[in-house]
Coordinates of N, CA and C in Angstrom, one line a residue:
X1 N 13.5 -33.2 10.5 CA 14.3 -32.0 10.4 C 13.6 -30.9 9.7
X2 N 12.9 -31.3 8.7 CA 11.8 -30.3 7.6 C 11.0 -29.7 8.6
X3 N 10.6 -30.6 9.2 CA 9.5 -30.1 10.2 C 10.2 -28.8 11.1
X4 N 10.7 -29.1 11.9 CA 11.5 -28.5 13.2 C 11.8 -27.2 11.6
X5 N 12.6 -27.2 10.8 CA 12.9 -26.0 10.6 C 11.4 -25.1 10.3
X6 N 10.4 -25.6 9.9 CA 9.0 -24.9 9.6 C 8.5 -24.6 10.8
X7 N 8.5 -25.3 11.8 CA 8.3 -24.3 13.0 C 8.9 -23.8 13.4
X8 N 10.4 -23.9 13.3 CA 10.9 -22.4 13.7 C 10.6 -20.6 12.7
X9 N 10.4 -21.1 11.4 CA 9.9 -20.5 10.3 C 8.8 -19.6 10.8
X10 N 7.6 -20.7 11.2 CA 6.3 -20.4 11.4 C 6.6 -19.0 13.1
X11 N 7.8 -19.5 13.8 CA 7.7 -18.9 15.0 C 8.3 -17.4 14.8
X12 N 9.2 -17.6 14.1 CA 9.9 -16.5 13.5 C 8.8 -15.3 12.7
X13 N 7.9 -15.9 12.0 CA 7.0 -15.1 10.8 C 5.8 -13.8 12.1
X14 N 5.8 -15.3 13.3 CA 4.5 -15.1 14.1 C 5.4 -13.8 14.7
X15 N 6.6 -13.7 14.8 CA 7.5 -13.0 15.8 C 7.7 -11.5 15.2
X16 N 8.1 -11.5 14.1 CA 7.9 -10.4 13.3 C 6.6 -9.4 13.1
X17 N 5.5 -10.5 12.8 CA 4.3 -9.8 13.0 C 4.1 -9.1 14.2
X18 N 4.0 -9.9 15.0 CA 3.9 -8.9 17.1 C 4.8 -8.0 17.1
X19 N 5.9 -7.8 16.4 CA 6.9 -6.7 16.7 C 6.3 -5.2 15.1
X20 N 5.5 -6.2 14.3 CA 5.0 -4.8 13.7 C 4.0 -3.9 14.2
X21 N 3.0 -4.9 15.1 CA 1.9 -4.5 16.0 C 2.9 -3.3 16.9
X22 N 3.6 -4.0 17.6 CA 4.6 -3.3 18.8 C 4.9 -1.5 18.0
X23 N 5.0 -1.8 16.9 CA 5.8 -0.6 16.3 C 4.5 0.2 15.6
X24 N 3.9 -0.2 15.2 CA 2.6 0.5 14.9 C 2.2 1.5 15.8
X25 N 2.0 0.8 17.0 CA 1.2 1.3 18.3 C 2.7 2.7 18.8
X26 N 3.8 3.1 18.2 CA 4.5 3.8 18.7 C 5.1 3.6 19.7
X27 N 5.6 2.2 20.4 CA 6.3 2.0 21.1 C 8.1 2.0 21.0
X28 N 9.3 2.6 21.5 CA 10.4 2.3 21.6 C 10.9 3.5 20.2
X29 N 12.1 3.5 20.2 CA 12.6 4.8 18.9 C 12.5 4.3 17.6
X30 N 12.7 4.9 16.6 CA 12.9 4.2 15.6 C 14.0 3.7 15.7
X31 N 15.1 3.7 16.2 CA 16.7 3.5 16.5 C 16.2 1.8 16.7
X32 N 16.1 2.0 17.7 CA 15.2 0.7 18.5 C 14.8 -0.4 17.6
X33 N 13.4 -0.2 17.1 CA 12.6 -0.6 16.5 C 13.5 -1.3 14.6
X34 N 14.3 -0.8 14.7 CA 14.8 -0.8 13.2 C 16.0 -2.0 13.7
X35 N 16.7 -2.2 15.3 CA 17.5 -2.3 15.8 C 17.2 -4.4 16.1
X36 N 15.8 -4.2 16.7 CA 14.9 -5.0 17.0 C 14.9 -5.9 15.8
X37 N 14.4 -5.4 14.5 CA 14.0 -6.5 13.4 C 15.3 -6.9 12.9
X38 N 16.0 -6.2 12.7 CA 17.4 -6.3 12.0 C 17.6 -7.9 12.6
X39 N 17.8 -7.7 13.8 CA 18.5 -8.9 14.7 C 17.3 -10.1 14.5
X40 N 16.3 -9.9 14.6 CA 15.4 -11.2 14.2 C 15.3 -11.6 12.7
X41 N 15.8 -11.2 12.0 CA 15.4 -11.1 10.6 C 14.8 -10.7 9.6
X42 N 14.0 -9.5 10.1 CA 13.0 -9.3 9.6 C 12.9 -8.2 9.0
X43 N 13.7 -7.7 8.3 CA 14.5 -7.0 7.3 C 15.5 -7.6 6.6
X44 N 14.9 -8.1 5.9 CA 15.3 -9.3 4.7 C 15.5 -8.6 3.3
X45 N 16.4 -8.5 2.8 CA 16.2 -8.1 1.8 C 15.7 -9.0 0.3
X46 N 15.1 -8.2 -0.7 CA 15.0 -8.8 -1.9 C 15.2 -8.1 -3.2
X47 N 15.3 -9.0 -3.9 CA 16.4 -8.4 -5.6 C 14.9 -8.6 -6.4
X48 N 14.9 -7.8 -7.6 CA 14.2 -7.7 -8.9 C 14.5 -9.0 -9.4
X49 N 13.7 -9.7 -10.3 CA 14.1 -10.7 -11.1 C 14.5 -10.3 -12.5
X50 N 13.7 -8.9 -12.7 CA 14.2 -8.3 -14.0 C 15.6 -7.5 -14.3
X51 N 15.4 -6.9 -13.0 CA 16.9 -5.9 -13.3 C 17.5 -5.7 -12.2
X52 N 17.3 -6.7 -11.0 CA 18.4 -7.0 -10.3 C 18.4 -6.0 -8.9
X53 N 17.6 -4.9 -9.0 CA 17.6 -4.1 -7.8 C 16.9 -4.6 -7.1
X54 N 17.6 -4.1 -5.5 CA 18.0 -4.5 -4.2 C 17.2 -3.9 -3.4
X55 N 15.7 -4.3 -2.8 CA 14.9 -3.6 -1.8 C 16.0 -4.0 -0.5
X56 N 16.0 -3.0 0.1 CA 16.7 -2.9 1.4 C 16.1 -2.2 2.2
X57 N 15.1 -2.6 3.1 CA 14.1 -2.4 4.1 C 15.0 -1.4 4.9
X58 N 16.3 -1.6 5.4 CA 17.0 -0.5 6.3 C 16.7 1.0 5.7
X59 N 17.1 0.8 4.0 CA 17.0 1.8 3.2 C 15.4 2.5 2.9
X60 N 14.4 1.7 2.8 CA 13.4 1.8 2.4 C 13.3 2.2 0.7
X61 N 12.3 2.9 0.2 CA 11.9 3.3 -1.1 C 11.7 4.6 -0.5
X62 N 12.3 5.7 -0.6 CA 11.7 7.0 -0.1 C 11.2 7.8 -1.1
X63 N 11.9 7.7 -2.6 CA 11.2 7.9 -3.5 C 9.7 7.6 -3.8
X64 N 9.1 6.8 -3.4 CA 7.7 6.0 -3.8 C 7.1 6.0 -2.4
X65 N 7.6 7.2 -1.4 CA 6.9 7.1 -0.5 C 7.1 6.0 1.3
X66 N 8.3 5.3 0.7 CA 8.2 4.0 1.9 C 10.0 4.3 2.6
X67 N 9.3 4.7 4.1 CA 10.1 5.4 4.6 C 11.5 4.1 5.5
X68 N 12.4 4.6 5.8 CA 13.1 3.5 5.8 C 12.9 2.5 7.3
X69 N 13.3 1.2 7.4 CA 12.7 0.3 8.5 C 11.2 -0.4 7.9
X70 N 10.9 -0.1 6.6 CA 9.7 -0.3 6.1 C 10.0 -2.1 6.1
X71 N 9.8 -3.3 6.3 CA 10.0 -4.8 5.4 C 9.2 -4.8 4.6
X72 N 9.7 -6.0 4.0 CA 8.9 -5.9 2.9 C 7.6 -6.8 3.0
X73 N 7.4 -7.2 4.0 CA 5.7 -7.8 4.2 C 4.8 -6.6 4.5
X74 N 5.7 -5.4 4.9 CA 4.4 -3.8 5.2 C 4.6 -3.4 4.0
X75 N 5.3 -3.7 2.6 CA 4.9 -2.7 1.2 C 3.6 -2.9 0.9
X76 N 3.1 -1.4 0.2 CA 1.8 -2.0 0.0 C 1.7 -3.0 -1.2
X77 N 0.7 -3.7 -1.6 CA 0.1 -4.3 -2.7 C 0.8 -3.7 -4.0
X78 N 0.5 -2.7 -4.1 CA 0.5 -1.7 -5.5 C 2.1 -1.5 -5.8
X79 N 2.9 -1.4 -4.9 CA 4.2 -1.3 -5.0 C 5.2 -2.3 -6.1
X80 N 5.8 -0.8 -6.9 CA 6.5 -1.9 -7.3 C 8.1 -1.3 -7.7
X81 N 8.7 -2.0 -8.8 CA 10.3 -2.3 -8.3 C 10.6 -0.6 -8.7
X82 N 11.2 0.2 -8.5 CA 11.2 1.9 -8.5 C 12.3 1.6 -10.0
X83 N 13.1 0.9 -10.4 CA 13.7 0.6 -11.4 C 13.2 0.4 -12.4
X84 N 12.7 -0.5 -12.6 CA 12.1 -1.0 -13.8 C 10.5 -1.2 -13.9
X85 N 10.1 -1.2 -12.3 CA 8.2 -1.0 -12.7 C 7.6 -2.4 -12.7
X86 N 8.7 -3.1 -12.7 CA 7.6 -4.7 -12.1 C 7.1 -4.7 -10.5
X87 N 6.0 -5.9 -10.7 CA 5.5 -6.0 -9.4 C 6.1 -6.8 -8.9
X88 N 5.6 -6.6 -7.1 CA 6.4 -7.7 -6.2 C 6.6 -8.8 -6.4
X89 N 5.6 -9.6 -7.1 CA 5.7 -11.2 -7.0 C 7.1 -11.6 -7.7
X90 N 7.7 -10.6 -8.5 CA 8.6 -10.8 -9.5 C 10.4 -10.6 -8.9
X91 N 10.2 -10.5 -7.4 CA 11.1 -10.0 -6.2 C 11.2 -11.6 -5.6
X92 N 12.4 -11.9 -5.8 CA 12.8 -13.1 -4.1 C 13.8 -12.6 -3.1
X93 N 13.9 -13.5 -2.3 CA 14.4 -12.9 -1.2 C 16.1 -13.7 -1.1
X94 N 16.9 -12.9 -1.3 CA 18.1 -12.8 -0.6 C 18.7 -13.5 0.0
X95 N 19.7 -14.5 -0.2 CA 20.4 -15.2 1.2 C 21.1 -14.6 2.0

């Protein structure tokens, strides 16, 4: 059962990535493209561990530059929580 759910995991991760390539290269609207991940999952949201705010990939960070439809596997490195100033690692993800 462990197994079976990690490759669906693994299939899903691989699935998302092709569909960032897909969007990169400027294929389809953003309408589309925002429309696309939603439904696969790949606009996941995740909470601060410090102070509780809510990355919302639909919304993006537009303050800090990250326009909306951004997930949060394309933030950069450097990014961090626009609240309180911690970094990513310090973010989980949402049920």
């Amino acid at each position: 059962m462990l197994q079976k759910y990690l490759n669906l995991l693994k299939f899903k991760t691989t699935l998302c990535a092709r569909l960032s390539i897909y969007i990169k290269k400027g294929f389809g609207s953003f309408g589309q493209k925002l429309d696309i991940r939603t439904k696969l999952g790949c606009m996941e949201k995740y909470e601060c561990m410090l102070c509780e705010y809510t990355y919302n990939p639909e919304r993006g960070d537009p303050r800090n530059g990250i326009p909306a439809g951004t997930p949060w596997d394309e933030l950069p490195e450097d990014w961090v929580c626009p609240k309180c100033g911690t970094i990513k690692e310090k973010f989980f993800l949402l049920d």
